[in-house]
Tab-separated table of C-alpha atoms in Angstrom:
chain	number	residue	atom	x	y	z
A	1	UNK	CA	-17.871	-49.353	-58.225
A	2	UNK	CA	-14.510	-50.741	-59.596
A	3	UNK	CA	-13.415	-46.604	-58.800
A	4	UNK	CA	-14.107	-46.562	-55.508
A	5	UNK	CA	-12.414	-50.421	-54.546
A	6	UNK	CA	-9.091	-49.170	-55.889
A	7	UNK	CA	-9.478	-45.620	-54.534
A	8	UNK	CA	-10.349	-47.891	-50.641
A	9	UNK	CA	-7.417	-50.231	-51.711
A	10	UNK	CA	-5.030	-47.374	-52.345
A	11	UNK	CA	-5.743	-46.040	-48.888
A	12	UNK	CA	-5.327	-49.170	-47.101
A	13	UNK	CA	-2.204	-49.614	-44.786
A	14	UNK	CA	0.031	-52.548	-46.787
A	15	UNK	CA	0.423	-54.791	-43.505
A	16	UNK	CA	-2.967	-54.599	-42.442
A	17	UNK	CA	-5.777	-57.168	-42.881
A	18	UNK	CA	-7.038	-55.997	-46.046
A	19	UNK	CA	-11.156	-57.285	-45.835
A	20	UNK	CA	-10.974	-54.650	-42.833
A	21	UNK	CA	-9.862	-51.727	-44.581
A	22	UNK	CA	-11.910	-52.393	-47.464
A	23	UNK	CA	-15.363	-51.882	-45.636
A	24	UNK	CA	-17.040	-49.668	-43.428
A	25	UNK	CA	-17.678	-50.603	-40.132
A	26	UNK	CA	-21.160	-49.332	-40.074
A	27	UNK	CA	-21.624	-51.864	-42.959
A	28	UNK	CA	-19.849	-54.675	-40.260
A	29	UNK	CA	-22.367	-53.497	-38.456
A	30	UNK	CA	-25.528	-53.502	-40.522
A	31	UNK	CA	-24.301	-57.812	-41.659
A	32	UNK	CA	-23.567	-58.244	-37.740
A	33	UNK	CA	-27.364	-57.415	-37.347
A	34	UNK	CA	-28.745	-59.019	-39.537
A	35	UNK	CA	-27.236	-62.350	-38.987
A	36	UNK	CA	-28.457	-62.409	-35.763
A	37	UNK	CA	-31.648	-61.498	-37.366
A	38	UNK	CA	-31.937	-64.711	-38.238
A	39	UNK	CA	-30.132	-66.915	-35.796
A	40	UNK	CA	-31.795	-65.376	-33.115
A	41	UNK	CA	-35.535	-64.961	-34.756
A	42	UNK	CA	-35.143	-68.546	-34.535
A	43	UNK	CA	-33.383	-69.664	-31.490
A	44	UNK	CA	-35.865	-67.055	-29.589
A	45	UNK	CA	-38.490	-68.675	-30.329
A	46	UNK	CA	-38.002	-72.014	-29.580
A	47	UNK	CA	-36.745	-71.006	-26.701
A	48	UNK	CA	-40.121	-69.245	-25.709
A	49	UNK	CA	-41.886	-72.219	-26.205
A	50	UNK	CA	-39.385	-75.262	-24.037
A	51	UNK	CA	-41.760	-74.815	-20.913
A	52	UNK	CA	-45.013	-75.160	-22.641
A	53	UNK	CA	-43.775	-77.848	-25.245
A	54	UNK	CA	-41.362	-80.468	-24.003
A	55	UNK	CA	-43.466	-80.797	-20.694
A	56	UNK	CA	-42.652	-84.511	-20.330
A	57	UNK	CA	-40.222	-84.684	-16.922
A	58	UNK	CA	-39.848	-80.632	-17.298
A	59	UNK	CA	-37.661	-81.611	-20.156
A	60	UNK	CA	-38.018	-77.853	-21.914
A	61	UNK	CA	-37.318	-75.875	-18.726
A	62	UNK	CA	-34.506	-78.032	-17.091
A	63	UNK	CA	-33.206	-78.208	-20.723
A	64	UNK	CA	-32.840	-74.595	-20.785
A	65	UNK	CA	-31.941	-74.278	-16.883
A	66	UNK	CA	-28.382	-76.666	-17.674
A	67	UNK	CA	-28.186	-74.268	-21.083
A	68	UNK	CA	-27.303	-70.824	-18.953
A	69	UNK	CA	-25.794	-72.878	-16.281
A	70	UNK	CA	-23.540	-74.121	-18.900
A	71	UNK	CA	-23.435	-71.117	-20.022
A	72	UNK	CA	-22.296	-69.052	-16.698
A	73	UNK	CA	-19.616	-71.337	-16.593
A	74	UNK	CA	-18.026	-70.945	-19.861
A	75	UNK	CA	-18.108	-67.103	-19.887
A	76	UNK	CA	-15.485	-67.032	-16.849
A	77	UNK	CA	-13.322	-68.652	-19.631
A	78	UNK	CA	-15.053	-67.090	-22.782
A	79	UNK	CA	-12.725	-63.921	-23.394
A	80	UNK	CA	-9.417	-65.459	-23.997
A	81	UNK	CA	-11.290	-68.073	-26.187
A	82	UNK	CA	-12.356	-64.656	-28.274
A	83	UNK	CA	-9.150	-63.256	-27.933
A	84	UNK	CA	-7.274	-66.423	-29.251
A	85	UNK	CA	-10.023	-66.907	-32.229
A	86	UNK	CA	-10.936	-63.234	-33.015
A	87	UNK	CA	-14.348	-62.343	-32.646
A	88	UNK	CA	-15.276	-63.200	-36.369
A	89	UNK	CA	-14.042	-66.881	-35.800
A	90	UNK	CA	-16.086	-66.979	-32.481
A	91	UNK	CA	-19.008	-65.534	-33.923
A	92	UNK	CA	-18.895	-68.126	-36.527
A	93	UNK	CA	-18.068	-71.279	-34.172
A	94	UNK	CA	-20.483	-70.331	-31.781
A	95	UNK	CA	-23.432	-70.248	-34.362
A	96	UNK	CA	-22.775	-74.098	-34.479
A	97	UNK	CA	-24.360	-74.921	-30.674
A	98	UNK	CA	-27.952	-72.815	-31.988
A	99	UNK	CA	-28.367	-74.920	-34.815
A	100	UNK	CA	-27.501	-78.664	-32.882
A	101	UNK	CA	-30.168	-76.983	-30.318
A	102	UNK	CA	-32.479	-76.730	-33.017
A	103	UNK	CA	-31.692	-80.146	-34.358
A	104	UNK	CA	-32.323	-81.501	-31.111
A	105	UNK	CA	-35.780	-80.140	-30.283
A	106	UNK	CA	-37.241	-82.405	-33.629
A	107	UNK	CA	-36.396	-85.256	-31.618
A	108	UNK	CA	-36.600	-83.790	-28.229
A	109	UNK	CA	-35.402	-86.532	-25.210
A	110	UNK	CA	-33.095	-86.562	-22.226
A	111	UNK	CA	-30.476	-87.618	-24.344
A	112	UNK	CA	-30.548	-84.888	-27.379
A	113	UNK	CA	-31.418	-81.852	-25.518
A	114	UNK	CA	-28.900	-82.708	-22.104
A	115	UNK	CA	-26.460	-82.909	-24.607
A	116	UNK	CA	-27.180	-79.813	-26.861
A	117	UNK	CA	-27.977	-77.565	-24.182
A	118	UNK	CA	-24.100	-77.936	-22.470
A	119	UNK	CA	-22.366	-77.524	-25.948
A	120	UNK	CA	-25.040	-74.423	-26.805
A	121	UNK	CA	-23.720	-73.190	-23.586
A	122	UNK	CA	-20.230	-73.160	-24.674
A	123	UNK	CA	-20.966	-71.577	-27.955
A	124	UNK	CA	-23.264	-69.057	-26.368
A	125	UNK	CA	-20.595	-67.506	-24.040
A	126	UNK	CA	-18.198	-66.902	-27.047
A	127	UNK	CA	-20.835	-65.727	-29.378
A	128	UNK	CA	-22.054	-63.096	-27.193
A	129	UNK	CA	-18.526	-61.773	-26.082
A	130	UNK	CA	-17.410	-61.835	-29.671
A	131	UNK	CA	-20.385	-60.262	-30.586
A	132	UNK	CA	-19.876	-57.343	-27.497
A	133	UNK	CA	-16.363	-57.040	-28.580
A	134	UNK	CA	-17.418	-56.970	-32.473
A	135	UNK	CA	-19.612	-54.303	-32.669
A	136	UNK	CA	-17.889	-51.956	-29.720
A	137	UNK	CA	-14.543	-52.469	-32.224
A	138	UNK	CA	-16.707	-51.113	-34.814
A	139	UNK	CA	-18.421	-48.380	-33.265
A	140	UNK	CA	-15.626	-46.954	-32.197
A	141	UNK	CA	-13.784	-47.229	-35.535
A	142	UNK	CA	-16.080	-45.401	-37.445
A	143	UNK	CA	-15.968	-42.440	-34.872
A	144	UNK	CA	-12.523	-42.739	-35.204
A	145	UNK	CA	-12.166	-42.726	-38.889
A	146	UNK	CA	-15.966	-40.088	-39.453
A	147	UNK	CA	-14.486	-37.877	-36.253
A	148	UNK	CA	-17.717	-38.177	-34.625
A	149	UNK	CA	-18.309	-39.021	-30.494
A	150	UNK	CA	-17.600	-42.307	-29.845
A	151	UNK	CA	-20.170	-42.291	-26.945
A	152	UNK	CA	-22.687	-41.368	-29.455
A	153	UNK	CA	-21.643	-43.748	-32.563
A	154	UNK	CA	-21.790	-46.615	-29.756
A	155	UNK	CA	-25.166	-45.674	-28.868
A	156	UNK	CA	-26.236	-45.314	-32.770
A	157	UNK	CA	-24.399	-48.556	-33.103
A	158	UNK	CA	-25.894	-50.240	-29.995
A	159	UNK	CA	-29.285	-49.514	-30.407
A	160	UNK	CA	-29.630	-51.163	-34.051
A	161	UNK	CA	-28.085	-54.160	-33.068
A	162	UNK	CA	-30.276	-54.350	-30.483
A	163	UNK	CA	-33.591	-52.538	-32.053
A	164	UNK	CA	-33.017	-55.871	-34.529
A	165	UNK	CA	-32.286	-58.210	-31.849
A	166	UNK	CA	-35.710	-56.873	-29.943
A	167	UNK	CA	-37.217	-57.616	-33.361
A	168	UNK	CA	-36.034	-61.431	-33.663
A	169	UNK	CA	-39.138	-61.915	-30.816
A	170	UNK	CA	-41.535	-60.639	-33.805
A	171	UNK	CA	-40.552	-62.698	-36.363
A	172	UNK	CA	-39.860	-66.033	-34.904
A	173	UNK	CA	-43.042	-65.718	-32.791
A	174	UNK	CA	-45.296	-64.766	-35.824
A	175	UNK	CA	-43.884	-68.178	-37.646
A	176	UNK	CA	-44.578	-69.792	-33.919
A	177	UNK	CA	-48.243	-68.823	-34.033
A	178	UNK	CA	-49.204	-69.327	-37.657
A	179	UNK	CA	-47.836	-72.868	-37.660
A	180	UNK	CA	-48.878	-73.916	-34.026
A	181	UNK	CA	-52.182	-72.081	-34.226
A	182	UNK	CA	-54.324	-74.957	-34.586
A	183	UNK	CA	-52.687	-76.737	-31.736
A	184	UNK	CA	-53.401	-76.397	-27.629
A	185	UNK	CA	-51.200	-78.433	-26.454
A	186	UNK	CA	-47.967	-77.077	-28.819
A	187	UNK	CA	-49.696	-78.081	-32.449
A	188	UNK	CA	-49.247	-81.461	-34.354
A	189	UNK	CA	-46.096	-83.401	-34.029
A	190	UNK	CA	-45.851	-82.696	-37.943
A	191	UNK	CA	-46.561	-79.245	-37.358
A	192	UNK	CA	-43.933	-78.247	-34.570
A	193	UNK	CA	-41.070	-80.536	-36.582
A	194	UNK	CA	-41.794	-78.100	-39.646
A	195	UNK	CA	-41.489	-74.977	-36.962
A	196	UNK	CA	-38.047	-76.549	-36.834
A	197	UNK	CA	-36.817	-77.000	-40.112
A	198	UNK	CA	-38.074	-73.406	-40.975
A	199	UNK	CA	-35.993	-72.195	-38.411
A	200	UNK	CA	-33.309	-74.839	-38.538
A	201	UNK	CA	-33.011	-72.624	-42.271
A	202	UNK	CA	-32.678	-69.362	-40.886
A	203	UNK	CA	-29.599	-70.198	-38.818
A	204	UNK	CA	-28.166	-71.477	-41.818
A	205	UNK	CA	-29.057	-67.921	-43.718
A	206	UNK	CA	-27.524	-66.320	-40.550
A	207	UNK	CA	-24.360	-68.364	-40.724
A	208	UNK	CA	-23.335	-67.628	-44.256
A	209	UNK	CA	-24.142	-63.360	-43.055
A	210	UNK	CA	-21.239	-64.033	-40.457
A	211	UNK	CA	-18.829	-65.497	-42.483
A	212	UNK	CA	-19.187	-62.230	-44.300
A	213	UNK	CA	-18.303	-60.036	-41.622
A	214	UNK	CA	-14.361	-58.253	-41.754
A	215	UNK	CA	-11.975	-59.480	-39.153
A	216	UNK	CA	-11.393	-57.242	-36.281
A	217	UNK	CA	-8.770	-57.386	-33.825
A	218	UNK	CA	-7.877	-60.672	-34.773
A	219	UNK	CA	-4.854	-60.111	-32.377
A	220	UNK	CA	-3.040	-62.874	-30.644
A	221	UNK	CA	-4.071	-65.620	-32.996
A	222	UNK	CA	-0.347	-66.342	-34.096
A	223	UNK	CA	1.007	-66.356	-30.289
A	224	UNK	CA	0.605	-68.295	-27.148
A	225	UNK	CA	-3.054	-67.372	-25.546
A	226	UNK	CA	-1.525	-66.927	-21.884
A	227	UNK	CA	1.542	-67.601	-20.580
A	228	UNK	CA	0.180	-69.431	-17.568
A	229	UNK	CA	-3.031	-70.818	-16.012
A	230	UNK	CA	-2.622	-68.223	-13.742
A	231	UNK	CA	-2.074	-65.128	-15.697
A	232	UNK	CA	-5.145	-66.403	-17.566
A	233	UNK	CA	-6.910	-66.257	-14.593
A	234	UNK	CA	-5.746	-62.355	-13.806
A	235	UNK	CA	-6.891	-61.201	-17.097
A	236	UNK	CA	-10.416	-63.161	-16.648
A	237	UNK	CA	-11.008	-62.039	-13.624
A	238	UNK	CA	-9.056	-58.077	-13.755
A	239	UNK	CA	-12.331	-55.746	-14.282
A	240	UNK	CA	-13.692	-57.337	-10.760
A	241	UNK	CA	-10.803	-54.850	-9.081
A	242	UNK	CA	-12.642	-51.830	-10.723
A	243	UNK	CA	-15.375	-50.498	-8.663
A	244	UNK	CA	-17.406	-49.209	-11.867
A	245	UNK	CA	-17.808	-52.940	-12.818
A	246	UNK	CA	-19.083	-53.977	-9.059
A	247	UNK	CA	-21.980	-51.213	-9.510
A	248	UNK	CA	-22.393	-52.007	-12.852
A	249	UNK	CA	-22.642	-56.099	-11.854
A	250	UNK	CA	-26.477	-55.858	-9.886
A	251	UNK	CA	-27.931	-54.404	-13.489
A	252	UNK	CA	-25.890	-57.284	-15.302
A	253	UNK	CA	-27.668	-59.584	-12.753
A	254	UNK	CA	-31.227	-58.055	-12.985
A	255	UNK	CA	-30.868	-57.930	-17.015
A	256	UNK	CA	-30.794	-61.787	-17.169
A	257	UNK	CA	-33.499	-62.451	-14.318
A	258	UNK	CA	-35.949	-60.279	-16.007
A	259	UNK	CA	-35.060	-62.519	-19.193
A	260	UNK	CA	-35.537	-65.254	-18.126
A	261	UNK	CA	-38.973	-64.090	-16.255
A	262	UNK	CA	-40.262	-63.534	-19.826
A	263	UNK	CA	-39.313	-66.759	-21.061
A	264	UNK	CA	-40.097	-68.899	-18.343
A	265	UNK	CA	-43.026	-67.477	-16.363
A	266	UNK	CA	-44.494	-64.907	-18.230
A	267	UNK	CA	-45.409	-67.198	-20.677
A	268	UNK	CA	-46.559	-69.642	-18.719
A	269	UNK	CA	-48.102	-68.095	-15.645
A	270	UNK	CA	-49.887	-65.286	-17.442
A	271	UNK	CA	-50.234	-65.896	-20.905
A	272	UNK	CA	-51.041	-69.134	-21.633
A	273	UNK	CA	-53.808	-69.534	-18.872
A	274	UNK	CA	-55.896	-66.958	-20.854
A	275	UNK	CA	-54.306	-67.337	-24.481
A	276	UNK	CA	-53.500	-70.893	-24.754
A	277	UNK	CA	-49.740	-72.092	-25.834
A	278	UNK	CA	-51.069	-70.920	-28.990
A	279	UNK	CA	-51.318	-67.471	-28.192
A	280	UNK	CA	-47.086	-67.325	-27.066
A	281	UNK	CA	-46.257	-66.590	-30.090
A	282	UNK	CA	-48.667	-63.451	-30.487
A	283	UNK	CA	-48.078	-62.373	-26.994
A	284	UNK	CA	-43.977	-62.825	-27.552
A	285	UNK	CA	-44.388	-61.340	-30.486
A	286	UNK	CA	-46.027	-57.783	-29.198
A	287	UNK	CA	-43.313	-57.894	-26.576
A	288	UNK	CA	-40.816	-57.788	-29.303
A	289	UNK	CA	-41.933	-55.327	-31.372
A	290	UNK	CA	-41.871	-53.001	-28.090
A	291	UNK	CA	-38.222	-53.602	-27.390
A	292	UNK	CA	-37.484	-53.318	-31.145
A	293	UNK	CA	-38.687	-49.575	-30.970
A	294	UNK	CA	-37.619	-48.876	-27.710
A	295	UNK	CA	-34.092	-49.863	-28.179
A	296	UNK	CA	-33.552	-48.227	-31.617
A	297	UNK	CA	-35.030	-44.697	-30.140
A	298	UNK	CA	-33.418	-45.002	-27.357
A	299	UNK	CA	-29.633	-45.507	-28.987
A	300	UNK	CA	-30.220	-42.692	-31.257
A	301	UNK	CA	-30.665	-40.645	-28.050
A	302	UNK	CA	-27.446	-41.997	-26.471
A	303	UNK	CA	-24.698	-39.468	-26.493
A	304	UNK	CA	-23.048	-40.824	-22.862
A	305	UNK	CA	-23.161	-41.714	-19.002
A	306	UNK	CA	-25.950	-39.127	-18.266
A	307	UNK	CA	-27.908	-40.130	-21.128
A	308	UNK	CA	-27.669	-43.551	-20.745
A	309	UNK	CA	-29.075	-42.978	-16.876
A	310	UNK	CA	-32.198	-41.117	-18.043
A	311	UNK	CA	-32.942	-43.421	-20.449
A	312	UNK	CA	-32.153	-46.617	-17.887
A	313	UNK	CA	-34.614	-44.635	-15.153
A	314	UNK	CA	-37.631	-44.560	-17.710
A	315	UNK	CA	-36.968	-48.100	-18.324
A	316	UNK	CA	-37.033	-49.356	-14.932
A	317	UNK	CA	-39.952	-47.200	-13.999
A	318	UNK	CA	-42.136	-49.216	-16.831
A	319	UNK	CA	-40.844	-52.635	-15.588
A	320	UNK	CA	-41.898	-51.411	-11.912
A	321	UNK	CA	-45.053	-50.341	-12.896
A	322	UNK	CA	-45.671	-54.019	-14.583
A	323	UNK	CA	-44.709	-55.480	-11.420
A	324	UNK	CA	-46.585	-53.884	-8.532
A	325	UNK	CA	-49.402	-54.230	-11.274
A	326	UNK	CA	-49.068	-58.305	-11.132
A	327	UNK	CA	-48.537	-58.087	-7.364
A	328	UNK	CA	-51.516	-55.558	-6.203
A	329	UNK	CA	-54.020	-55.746	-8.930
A	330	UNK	CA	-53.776	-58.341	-11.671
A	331	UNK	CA	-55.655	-61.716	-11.900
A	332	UNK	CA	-56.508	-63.474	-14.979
A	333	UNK	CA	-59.882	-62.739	-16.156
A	334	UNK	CA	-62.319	-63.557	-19.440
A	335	UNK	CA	-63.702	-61.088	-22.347
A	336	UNK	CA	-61.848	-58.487	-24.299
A	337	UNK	CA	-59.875	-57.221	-20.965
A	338	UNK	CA	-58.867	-60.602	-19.999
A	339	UNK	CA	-57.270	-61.258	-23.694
A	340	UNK	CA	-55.671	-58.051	-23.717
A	341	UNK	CA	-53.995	-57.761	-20.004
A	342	UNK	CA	-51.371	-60.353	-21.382
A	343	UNK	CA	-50.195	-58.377	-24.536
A	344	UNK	CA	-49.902	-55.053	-22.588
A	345	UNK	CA	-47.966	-56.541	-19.912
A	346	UNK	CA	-45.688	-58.305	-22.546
A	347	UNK	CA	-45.727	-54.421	-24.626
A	348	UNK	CA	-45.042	-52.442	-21.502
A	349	UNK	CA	-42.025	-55.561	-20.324
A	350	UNK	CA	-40.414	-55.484	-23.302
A	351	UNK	CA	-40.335	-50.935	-23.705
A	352	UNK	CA	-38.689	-51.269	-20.419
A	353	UNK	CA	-36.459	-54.474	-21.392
A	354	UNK	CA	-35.217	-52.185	-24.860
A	355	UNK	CA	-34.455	-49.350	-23.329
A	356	UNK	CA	-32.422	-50.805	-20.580
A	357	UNK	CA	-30.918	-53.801	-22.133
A	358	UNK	CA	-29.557	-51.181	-24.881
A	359	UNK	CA	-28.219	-48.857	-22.617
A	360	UNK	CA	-26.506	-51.473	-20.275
A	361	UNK	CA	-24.349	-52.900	-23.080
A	362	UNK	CA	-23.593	-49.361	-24.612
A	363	UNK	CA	-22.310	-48.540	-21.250
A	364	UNK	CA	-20.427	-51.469	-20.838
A	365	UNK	CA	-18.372	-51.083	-24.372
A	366	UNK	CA	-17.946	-47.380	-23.558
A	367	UNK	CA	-16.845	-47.561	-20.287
A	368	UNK	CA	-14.661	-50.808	-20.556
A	369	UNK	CA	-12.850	-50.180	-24.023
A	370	UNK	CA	-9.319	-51.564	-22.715
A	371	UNK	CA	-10.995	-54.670	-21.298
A	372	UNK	CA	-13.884	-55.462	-24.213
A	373	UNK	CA	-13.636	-59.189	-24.053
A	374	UNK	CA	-12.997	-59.589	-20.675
A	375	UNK	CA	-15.869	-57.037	-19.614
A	376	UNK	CA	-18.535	-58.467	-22.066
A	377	UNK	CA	-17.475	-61.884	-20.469
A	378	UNK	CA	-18.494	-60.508	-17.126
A	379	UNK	CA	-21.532	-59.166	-18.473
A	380	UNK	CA	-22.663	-62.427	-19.463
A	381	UNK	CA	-21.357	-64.633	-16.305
A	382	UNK	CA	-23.899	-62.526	-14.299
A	383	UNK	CA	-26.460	-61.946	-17.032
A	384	UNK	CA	-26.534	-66.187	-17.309
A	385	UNK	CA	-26.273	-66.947	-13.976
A	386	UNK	CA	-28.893	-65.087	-12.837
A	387	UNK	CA	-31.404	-66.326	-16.062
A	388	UNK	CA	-30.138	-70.112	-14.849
A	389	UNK	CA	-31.220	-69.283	-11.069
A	390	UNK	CA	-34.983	-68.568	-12.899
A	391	UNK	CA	-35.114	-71.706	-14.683
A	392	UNK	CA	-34.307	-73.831	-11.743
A	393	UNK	CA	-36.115	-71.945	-9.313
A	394	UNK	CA	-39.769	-71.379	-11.537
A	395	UNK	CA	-40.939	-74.593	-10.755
A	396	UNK	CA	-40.738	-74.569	-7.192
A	397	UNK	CA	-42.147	-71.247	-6.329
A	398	UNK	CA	-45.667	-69.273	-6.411
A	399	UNK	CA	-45.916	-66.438	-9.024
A	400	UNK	CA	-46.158	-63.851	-6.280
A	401	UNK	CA	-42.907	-64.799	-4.848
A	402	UNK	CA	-40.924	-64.617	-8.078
A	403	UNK	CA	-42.841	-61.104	-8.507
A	404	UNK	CA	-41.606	-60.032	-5.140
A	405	UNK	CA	-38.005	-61.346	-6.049
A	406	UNK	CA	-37.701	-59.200	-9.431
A	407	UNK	CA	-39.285	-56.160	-7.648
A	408	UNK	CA	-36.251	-56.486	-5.482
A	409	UNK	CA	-33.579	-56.946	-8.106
A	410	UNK	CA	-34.902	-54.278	-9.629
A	411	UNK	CA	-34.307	-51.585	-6.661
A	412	UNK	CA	-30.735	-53.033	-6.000
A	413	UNK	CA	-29.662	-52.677	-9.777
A	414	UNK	CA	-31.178	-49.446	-10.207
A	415	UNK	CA	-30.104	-47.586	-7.292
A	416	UNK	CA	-26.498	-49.306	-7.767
A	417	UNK	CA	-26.245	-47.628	-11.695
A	418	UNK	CA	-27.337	-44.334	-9.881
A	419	UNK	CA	-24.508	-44.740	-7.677
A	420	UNK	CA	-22.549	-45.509	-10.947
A	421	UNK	CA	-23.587	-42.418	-12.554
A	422	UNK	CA	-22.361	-40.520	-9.652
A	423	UNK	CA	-19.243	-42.105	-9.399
A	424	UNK	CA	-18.136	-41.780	-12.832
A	425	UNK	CA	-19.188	-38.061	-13.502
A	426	UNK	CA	-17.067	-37.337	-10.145
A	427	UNK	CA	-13.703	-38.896	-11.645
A	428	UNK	CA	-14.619	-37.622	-15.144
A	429	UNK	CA	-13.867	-40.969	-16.301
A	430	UNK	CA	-16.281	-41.140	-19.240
A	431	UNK	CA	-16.345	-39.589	-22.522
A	432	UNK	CA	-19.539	-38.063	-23.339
């Protein structure tokens, strides 16, 4: 061991940041996921159960509705905030609104949650651009440094993080069901406060993974972020003038309605009228475990554009298929059927939500990789937005309108990325 440090510290450049030269990437890469392993195994699945738990005033869902609205509005800003702190430091900061969250849903009221939600809001938009711009910087270091195709190693790289992200849904659900399985209406007081703390502990695990992590592209951190409001705003707002992004945009949009449909009426429009609030956590969980799979095959099988667009088409097929089912056929019934209609639905969601979720962001860092921050922070305005609209609007409409409005979505998004696909393979703009 002591052999091969001074054989890695021999080869490292002397003006460079030495805790980047000294490990791989694909070990960044492996800590990255696992961190959110456990930040997200947690934060997941408390926020699967807001809607069904703190019912009181529609404290859970508006909670979560001024979290991504919050959240929309600090992406526009987000990637100079992760250019100025590095995306280590981001990653690290933004951590802090998940665990306040937590902290506030053990003594859930206007006046915790309001408050949370905004500041998770912040720290979500920084998070997930340092996160985008994290494990792109990685990915395409290793193909660098291995010689290997970076539209490949960003697949490889994408799909893990995002196999174990799809995973998070397993974990924190299975801990949501065995301590809340005794309760219909959400389990004890007691027992949903110790839900907490367990996963109040998890973030804290996940935390000390980040601070871990090598610095990467910590560039800018010693200099004036912009030189003006305005040039600020040109940077922010630069990858709108490129027509790949406006196709790209209606997929963004449609990744964070059909989010938020899992979250916010899935679970309570289809499973818990036949399962109980007990049974989210089981039906979440199966939903998980398909996305888990679903994204790690599918990144493997990422080698580009073309790829990517197969792989997008079988996913959107699956997610049409579950919604003309719930439009034409699909009413909640008793028995064995009844019981199982809700986990397939949630298994055949979350194949589609793996494989296109996946592919979206490896496009995104592939396509984008002079722009990183500032594309990932489009990525999420739109993603946010659009999983804010849901929260807000749930509530006030029927099931079978909100089923019509994501079969929509989901022909506008998909025929855009054809049009995408076409685009780019014409100006040979893409590596493969």
């Amino acid at each position: 061991m002591d052999a091969l440090r001074d054989e890695e510290d021999a080869a490292a450049p002397l003006v460079a940041a030495p805790a980047a030269s000294r490990r791989s990437p694909a070990t960044d890469a492996h800590i990255l996921s696992a961190a959110f392993l456990f930040v997200f195994s947690a934060y997941g699945a408390a926020q699967n159960l807001e809607s069904t738990v703190n019912t009181k005033g529609d404290l859970g869902t508006v909670s979560l509705g001024i979290l991504y609205t919050s959240f929309t509005l600090f992406s526009v800003v987000a990637s100079p905030v992760v250019t100025r702190l590095g995306p280590k430091r981001a990653l690290v900061v933004g951590s802090s609104g998940y665990v306040l969250f937590i902290l506030a849903n053990i003594v859930p009221t206007w006046y915790t949650m309001v408050p949370a939600s905004l500041y998770l809001g912040f720290c979500a938009s920084i998070i997930w651009v340092g996160q985008g711009t994290y494990l792109t910087s990685a990915a395409l270091s290793h193909a660098r440094d291995n010689n290997l195709s970076e539209g490949r190693t960003l697949g490889n790289f994408t799909g893990e993080f995002w196999g174990i992200m799809a995973s998070t849904q397993v974990i924190g659900n299975l801990l949501s069901l065995a301590l809340l399985r005794n309760g219909k209406d959400g389990g004890s007081v007691t027992g949903k406060n110790l839900l907490f703390v367990v996963f109040l502990g998890c973030m804290i695990v996940g935390i000390v993974l980040m601070c871990l992590l090598s610095k990467r592209e910590e560039k800018g951190h010693n200099g004036p972020l912009h030189s003006s409001f305005g040039a600020m705003l040109k940077y922010i707002v630069a990858p709108l003038k490129d027509r790949r992004m406006l196709l790209i945009i209606p997929l963004m949009v449609y990744t964070g309605l059909q989010h938020a449909f899992v979250w916010a009426v899935f679970t309570k429009s289809i499973v818990t009228p036949v399962l109980g609030i007990s049974g989210v956590g089981g039906a979440m969980a199966i939903y998980g475990a398909a996305g888990a799979v679903c994204a790690l095959a599918t990144g493997y099988l990422t080698s580009g554009l073309y790829s990517a667009t197969l792989i997008v088409s079988m996913g959107a097929t699956v997610q049409a298929v579950v919604l003309f089912w719930l439009l034409l056929f699909y009413s909640p019934m008793g028995g064995v059927l009844g019981t199982v209609a809700p986990l397939l639905i949630g298994a055949l969601w979350g194949a589609g939500d793996g494989m296109m979720n996946t592919e979206l962001n490896a496009v995104v860092g592939l396509l984008f990789e002079d722009a990183k921050e500032a594309s990932f922070a489009q990525f999420k305005v739109w993603e946010c937005g659009a999983v804010a609209v849901i929260f807000f609007l749930s509530p006030h409409i029927t099931l079978q309108a909100m089923l019509i409005l994501m079969t929509v979505a989901l022909l506008i998004s998909f025929a855009a990325f054809l049009l995408l696909t076409f685009v780019v393979e014409k100006s040979s703009a893409v590596r493969s």
